Structure formats: C-alpha cells, structure tokens
PDB file of C-alpha atoms in Angstrom:
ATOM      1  CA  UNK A 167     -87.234-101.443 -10.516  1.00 44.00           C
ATOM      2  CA  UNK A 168     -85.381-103.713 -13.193  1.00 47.00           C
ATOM      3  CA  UNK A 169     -82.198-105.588 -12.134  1.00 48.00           C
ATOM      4  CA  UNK A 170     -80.259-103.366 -14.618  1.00 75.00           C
ATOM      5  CA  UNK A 171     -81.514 -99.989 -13.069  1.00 66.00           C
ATOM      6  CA  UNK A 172     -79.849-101.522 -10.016  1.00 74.00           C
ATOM      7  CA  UNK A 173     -76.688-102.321 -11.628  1.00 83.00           C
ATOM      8  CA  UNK A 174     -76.194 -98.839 -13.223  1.00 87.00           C
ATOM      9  CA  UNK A 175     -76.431 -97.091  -9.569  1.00 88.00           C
ATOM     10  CA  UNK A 176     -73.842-100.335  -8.565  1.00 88.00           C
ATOM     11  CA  UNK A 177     -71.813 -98.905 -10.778  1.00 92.00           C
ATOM     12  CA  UNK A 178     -72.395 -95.186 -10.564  1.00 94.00           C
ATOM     13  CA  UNK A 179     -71.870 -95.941  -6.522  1.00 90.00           C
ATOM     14  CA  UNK A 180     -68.481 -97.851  -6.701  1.00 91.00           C
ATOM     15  CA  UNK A 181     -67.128 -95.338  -9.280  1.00 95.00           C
ATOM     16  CA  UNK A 182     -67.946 -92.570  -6.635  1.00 95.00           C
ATOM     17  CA  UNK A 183     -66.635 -94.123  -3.954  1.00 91.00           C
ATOM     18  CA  UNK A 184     -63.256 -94.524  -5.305  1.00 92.00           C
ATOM     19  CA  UNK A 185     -63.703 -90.550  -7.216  1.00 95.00           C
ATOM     20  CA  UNK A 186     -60.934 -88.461  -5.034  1.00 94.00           C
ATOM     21  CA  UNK A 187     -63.478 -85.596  -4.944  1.00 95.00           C
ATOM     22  CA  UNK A 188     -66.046 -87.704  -3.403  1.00 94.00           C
ATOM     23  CA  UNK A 189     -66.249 -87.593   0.421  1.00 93.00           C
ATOM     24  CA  UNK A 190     -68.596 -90.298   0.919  1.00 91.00           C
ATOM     25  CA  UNK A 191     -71.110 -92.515  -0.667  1.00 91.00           C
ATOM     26  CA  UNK A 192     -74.577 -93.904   0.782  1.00 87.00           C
ATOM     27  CA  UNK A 193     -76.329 -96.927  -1.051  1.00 84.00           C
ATOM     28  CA  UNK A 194     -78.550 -99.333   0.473  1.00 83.00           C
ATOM     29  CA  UNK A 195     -76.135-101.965  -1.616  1.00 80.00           C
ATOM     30  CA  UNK A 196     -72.642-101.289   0.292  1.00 79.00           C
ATOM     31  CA  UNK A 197     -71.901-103.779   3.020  1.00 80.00           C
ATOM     32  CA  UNK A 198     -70.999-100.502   5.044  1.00 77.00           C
ATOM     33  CA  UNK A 199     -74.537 -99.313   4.723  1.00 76.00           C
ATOM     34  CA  UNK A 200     -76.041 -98.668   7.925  1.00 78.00           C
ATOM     35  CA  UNK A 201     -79.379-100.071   6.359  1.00 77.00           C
ATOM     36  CA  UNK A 202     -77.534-103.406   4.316  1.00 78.00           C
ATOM     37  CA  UNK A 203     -78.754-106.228   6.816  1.00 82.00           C
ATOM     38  CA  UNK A 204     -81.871-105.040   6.265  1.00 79.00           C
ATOM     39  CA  UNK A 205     -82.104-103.979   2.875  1.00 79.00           C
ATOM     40  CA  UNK A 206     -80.778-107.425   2.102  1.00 80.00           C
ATOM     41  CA  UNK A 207     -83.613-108.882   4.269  1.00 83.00           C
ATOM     42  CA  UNK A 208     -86.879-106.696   2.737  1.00 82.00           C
ATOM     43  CA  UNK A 209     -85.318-106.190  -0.921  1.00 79.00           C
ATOM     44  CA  UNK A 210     -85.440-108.716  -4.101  1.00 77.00           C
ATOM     45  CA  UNK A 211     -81.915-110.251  -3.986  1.00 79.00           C
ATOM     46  CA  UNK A 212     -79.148-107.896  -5.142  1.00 74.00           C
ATOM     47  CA  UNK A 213     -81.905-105.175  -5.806  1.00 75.00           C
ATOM     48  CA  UNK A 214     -81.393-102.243  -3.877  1.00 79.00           C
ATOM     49  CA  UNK A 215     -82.591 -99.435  -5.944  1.00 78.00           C
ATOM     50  CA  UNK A 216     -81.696 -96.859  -8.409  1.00 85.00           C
ATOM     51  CA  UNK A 217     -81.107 -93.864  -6.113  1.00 87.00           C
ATOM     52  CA  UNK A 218     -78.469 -93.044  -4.052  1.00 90.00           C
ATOM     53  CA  UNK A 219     -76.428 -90.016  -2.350  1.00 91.00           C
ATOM     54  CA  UNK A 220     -73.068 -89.048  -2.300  1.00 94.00           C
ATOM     55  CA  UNK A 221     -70.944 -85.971  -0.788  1.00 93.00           C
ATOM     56  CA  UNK A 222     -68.455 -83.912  -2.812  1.00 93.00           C
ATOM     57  CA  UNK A 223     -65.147 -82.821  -0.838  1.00 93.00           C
ATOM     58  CA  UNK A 224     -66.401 -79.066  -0.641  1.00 89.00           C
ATOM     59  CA  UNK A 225     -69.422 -76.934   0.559  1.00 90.00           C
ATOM     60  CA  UNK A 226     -72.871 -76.222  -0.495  1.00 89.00           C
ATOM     61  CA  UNK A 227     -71.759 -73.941  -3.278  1.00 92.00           C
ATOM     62  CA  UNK A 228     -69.508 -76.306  -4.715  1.00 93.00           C
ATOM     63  CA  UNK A 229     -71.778 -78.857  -4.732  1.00 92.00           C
ATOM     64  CA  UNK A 230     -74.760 -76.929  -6.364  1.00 93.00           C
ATOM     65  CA  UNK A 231     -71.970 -75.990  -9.085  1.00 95.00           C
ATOM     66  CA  UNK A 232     -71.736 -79.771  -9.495  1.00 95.00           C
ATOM     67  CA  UNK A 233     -75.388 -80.060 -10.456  1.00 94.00           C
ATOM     68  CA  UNK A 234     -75.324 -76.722 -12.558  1.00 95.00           C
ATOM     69  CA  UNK A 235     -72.331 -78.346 -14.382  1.00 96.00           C
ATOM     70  CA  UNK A 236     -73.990 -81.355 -14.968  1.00 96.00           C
ATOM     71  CA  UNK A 237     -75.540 -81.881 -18.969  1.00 96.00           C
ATOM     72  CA  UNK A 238     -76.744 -85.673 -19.043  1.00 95.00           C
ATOM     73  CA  UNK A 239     -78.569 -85.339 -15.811  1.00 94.00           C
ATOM     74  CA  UNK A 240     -81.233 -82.910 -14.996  1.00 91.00           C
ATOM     75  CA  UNK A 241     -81.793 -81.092 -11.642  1.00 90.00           C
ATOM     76  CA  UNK A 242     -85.105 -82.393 -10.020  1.00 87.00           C
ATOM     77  CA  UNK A 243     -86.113 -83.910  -6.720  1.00 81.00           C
ATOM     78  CA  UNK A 244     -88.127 -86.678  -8.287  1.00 78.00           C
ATOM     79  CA  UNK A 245     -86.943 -90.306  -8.329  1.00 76.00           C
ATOM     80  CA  UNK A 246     -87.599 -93.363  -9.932  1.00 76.00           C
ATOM     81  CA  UNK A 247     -87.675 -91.141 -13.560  1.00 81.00           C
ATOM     82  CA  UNK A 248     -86.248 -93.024 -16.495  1.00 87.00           C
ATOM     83  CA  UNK A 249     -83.713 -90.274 -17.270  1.00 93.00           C
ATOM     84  CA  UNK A 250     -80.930 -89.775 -14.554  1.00 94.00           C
ATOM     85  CA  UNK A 251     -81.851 -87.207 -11.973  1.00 93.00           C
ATOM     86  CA  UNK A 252     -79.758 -85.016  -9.274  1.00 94.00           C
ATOM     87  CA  UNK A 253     -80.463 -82.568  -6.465  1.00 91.00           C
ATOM     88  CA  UNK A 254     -78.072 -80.680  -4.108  1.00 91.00           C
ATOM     89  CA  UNK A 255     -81.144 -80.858  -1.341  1.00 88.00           C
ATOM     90  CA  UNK A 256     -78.823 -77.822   0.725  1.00 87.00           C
ATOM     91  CA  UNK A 257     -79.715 -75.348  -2.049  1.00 84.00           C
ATOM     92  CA  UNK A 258     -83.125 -76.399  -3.284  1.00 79.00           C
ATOM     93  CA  UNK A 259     -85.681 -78.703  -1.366  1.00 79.00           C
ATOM     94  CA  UNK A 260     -84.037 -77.923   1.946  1.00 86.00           C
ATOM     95  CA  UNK A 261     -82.926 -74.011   1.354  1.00 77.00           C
ATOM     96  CA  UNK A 262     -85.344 -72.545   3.678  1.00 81.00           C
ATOM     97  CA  UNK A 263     -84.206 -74.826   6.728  1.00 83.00           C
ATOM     98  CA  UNK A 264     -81.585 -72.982   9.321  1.00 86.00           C
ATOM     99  CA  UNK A 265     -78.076 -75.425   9.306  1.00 83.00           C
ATOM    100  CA  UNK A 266     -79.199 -77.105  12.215  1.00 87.00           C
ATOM    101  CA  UNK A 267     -82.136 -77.930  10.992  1.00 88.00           C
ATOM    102  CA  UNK A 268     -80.478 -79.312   7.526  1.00 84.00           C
ATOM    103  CA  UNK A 269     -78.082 -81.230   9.689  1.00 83.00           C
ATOM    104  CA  UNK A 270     -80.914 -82.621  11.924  1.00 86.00           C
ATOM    105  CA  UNK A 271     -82.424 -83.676   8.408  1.00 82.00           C
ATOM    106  CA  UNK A 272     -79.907 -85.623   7.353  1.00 84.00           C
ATOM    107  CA  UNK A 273     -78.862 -82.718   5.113  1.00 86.00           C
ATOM    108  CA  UNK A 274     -75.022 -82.040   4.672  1.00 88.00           C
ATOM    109  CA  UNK A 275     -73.961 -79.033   2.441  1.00 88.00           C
ATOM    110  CA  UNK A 276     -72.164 -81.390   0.468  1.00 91.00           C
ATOM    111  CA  UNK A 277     -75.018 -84.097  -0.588  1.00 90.00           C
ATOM    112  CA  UNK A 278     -75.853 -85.146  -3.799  1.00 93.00           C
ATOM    113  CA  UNK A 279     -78.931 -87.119  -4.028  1.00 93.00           C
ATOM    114  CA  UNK A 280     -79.041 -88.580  -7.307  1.00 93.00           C
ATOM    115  CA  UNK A 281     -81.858 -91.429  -8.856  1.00 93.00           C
ATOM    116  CA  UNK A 282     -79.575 -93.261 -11.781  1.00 93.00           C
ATOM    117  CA  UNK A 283     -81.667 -93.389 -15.522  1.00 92.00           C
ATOM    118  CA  UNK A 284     -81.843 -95.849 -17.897  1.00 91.00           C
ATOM    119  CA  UNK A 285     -79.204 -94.349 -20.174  1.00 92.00           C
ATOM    120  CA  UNK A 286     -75.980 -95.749 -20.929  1.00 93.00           C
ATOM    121  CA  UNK A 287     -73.470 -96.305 -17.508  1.00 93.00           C
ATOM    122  CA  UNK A 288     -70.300 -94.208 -19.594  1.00 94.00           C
ATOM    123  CA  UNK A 289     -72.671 -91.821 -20.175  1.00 95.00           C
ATOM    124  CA  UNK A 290     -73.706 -91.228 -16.526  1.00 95.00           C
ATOM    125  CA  UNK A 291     -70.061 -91.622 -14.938  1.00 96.00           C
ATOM    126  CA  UNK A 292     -69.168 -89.392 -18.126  1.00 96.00           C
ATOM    127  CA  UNK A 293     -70.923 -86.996 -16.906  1.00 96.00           C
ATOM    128  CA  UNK A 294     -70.326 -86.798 -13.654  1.00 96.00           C
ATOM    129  CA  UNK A 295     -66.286 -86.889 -14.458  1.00 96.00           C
ATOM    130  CA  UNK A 296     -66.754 -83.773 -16.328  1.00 96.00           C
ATOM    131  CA  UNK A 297     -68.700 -81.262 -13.655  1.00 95.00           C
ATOM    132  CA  UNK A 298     -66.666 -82.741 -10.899  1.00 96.00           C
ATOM    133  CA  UNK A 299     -64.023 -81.632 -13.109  1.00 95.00           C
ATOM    134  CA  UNK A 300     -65.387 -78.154 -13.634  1.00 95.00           C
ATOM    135  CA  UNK A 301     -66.837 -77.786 -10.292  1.00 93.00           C
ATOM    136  CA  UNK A 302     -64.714 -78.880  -7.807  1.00 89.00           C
ATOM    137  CA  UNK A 303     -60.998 -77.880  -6.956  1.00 86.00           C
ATOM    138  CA  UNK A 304     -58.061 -80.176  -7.526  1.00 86.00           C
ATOM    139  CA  UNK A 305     -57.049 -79.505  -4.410  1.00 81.00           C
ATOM    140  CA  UNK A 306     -59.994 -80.730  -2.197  1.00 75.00           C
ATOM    141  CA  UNK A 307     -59.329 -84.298  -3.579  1.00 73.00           C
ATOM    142  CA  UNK A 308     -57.070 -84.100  -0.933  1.00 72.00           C
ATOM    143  CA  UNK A 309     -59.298 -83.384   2.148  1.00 70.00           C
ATOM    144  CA  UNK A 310     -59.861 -86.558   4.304  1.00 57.00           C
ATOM    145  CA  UNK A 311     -62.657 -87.966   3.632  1.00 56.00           C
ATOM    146  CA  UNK A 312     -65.763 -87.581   6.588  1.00 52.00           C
ATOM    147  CA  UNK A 313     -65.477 -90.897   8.483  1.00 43.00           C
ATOM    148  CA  UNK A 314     -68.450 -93.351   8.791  1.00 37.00           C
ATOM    149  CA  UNK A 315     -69.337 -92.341  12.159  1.00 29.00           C
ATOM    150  CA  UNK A 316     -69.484 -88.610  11.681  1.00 32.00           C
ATOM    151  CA  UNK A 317     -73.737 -89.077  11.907  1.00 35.00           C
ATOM    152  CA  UNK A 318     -74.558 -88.641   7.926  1.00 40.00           C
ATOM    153  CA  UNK A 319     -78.025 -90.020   7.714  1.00 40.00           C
ATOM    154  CA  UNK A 320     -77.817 -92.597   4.792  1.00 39.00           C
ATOM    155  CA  UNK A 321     -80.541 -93.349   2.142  1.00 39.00           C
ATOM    156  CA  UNK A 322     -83.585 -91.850   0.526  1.00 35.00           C
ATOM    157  CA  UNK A 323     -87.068 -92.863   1.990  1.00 37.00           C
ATOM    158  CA  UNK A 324     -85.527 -94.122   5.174  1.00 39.00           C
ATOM    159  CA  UNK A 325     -83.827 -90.750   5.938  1.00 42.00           C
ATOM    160  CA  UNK A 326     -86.821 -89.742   8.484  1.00 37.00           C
ATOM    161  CA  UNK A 327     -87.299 -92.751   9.835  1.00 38.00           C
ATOM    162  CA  UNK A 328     -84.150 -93.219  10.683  1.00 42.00           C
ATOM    163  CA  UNK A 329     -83.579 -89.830  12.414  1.00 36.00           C
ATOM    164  CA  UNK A 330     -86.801 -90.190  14.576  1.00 34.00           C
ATOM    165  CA  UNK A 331     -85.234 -93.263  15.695  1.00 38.00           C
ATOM    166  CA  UNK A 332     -81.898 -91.586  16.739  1.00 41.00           C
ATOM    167  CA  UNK A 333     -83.963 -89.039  18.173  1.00 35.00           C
ATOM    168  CA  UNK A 334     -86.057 -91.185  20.343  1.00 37.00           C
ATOM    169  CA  UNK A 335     -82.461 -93.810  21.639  1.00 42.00           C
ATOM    170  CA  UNK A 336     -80.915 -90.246  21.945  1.00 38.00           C
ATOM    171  CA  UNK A 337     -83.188 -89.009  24.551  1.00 36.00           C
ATOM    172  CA  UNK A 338     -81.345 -90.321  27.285  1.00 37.00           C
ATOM    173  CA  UNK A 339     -78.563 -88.910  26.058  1.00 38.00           C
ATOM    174  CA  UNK A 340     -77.374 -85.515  28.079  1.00 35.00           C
ATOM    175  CA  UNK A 341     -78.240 -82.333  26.286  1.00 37.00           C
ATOM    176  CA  UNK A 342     -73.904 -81.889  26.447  1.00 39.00           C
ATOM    177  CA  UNK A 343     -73.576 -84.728  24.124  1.00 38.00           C
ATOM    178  CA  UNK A 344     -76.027 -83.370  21.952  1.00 39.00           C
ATOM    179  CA  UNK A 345     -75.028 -79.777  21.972  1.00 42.00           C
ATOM    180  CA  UNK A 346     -71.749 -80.799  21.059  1.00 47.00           C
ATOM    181  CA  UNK A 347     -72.534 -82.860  18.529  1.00 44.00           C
ATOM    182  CA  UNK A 348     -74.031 -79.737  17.003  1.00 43.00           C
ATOM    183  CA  UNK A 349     -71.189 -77.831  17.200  1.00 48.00           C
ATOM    184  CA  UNK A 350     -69.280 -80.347  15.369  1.00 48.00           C
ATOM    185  CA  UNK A 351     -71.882 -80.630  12.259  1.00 46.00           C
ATOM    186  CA  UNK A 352     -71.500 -76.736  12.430  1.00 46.00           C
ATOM    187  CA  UNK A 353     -68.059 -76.475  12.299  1.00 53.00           C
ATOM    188  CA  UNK A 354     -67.734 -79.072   9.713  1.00 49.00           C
ATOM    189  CA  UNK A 355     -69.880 -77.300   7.496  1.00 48.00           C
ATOM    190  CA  UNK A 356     -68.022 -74.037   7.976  1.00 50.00           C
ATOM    191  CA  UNK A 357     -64.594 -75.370   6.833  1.00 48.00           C
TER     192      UNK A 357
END
C-alpha cells in the first residue's frame, strides 16, 4: 500500500465527511475510529489503507443508485485494485441475508464500501459529487446524521472480528437489551 494510496482515501474520507448527503464515514485514519489506537499501533505511520465505507442519508435503493450513477468507479467487491472500486454490500454481496442478519453484519442499507484507485483525487471526489448529485435527494442533506454510537460496525477486514467480539461482551447482556436494539436498527432502516 503506497503512502499516496493512503492519502487519496485521506482525502476521499474528509471530503465525505463534510458531503451533506453523507451520514457517516468509517476509516481506520479518523481519530473517531473505533479501531484508531490500534490501527495507529499495528499500521506503518500515517498508513491506514486505501479502503473505506461511508453511509449516504437515504436507503438501500438510494444508495445502489449511487453506485449505478457512478462512471470513474466500477461496482466490484474486490479491494486493493489499482482503479477505484465501490459496492453497496445491502444490494449485492449481502442481498440474500434477512435485515437482521445485514444489521448483525455490520451491514446498513445505506453503506458504501469503497477501495480508493490510483487515479487522480478530483477525479474520484468528481465523481462521487456527480452521482450523489443524481442519486440522492436535496432534501435528505438535511436528515441528522446517525450518531457514533448508533452500533455501525466500522472497517473492512475487521468487520467480523469485531462483531464476534460484541457478541461474546454482549452475552451477559439481557435478551431485552438486545431485542431492542433490534428494533431500533429495524426501524432505522425503515425510515
């Protein structure tokens, strides 16, 4: 992974994060990354990767619209490719998993996974500026966006791993707690 593969997703994550019609951003490199002590610890210094996730302010269709809209990037679930590449995991890799089981995955209708290329920064952002454009309603830039507690597992590769390790700190938890915390991943993805 070159230093300037990780500056491109730097850049491609704080441009999102300050996009009105972006919910959310997860990269290993924010400071509010769950993951950031550690990354910091395992990682080369300032080198946290070229992929990274994001949630538009809509639902599963909008955000497979976003990746149909999309002309620099291609739709693919690989990483680490030297072209820029993006998946809406809700409506491909993850379609034939019930909601629960999406949300118990880590998957949100509204994530983007996305691995950033080696082609020019404007080019990415570019490109992104124009689907969101196309694809997502002026008017959802002004939905809240989901706060940092809602639960969103963060990050590729550690997704699992994290999850199993909720699961297992969880297991004292009551089944109430849990149930309801269902019902609120539900009813966030309905609205």
């Amino acid at each position: 992974m070159s230093f300037q593969r990780t500056d491109r997703t730097t850049a491609v994550y704080r441009w999102l994060e300050q996009h009105p019609k972006v919910a959310w951003v997860s990269y290993p490199g924010l400071p509010s990354h769950q993951s950031h002590e550690n990354a910091k610890r395992l990682l080369r210094k300032n080198a946290f990767g070229g992929v990274l996730s994001f949630g538009v302010k809509g639902d599963a269709k909008i955000g497979s619209q976003v990746v149909d809209k999309l002309k620099l990037a291609s739709n693919l679930a690989n990483v680490g490719d030297a072209k820029t590449l993006v998946i809406h995991p809700s409506t491909t890799t993850h379609q034939q998993l019930t909601t629960e089981e999406q949300f118990a995955s880590g998957v949100t209708p509204d994530l983007l996974r996305v691995s950033v290329g080696i082609e020019d920064i404007s080019d990415i952002i570019a490109d992104f500026d124009h689907a969101f454009k196309l694809a997502i309603p002026d008017e959802n830039a002004t939905q809240q966006q989901r706060p940092k507690s809602y639960g969103r597992l963060s990050g590729i590769g550690g997704t699992l791993r994290q999850w199993i390790t909720r699961k297992s700190s969880s297991s004292s938890t009551s089944s109430s707690s849990v149930a309801e915390g269902k019902k609120k991943a539900t009813d966030q993805s309905a609205s």
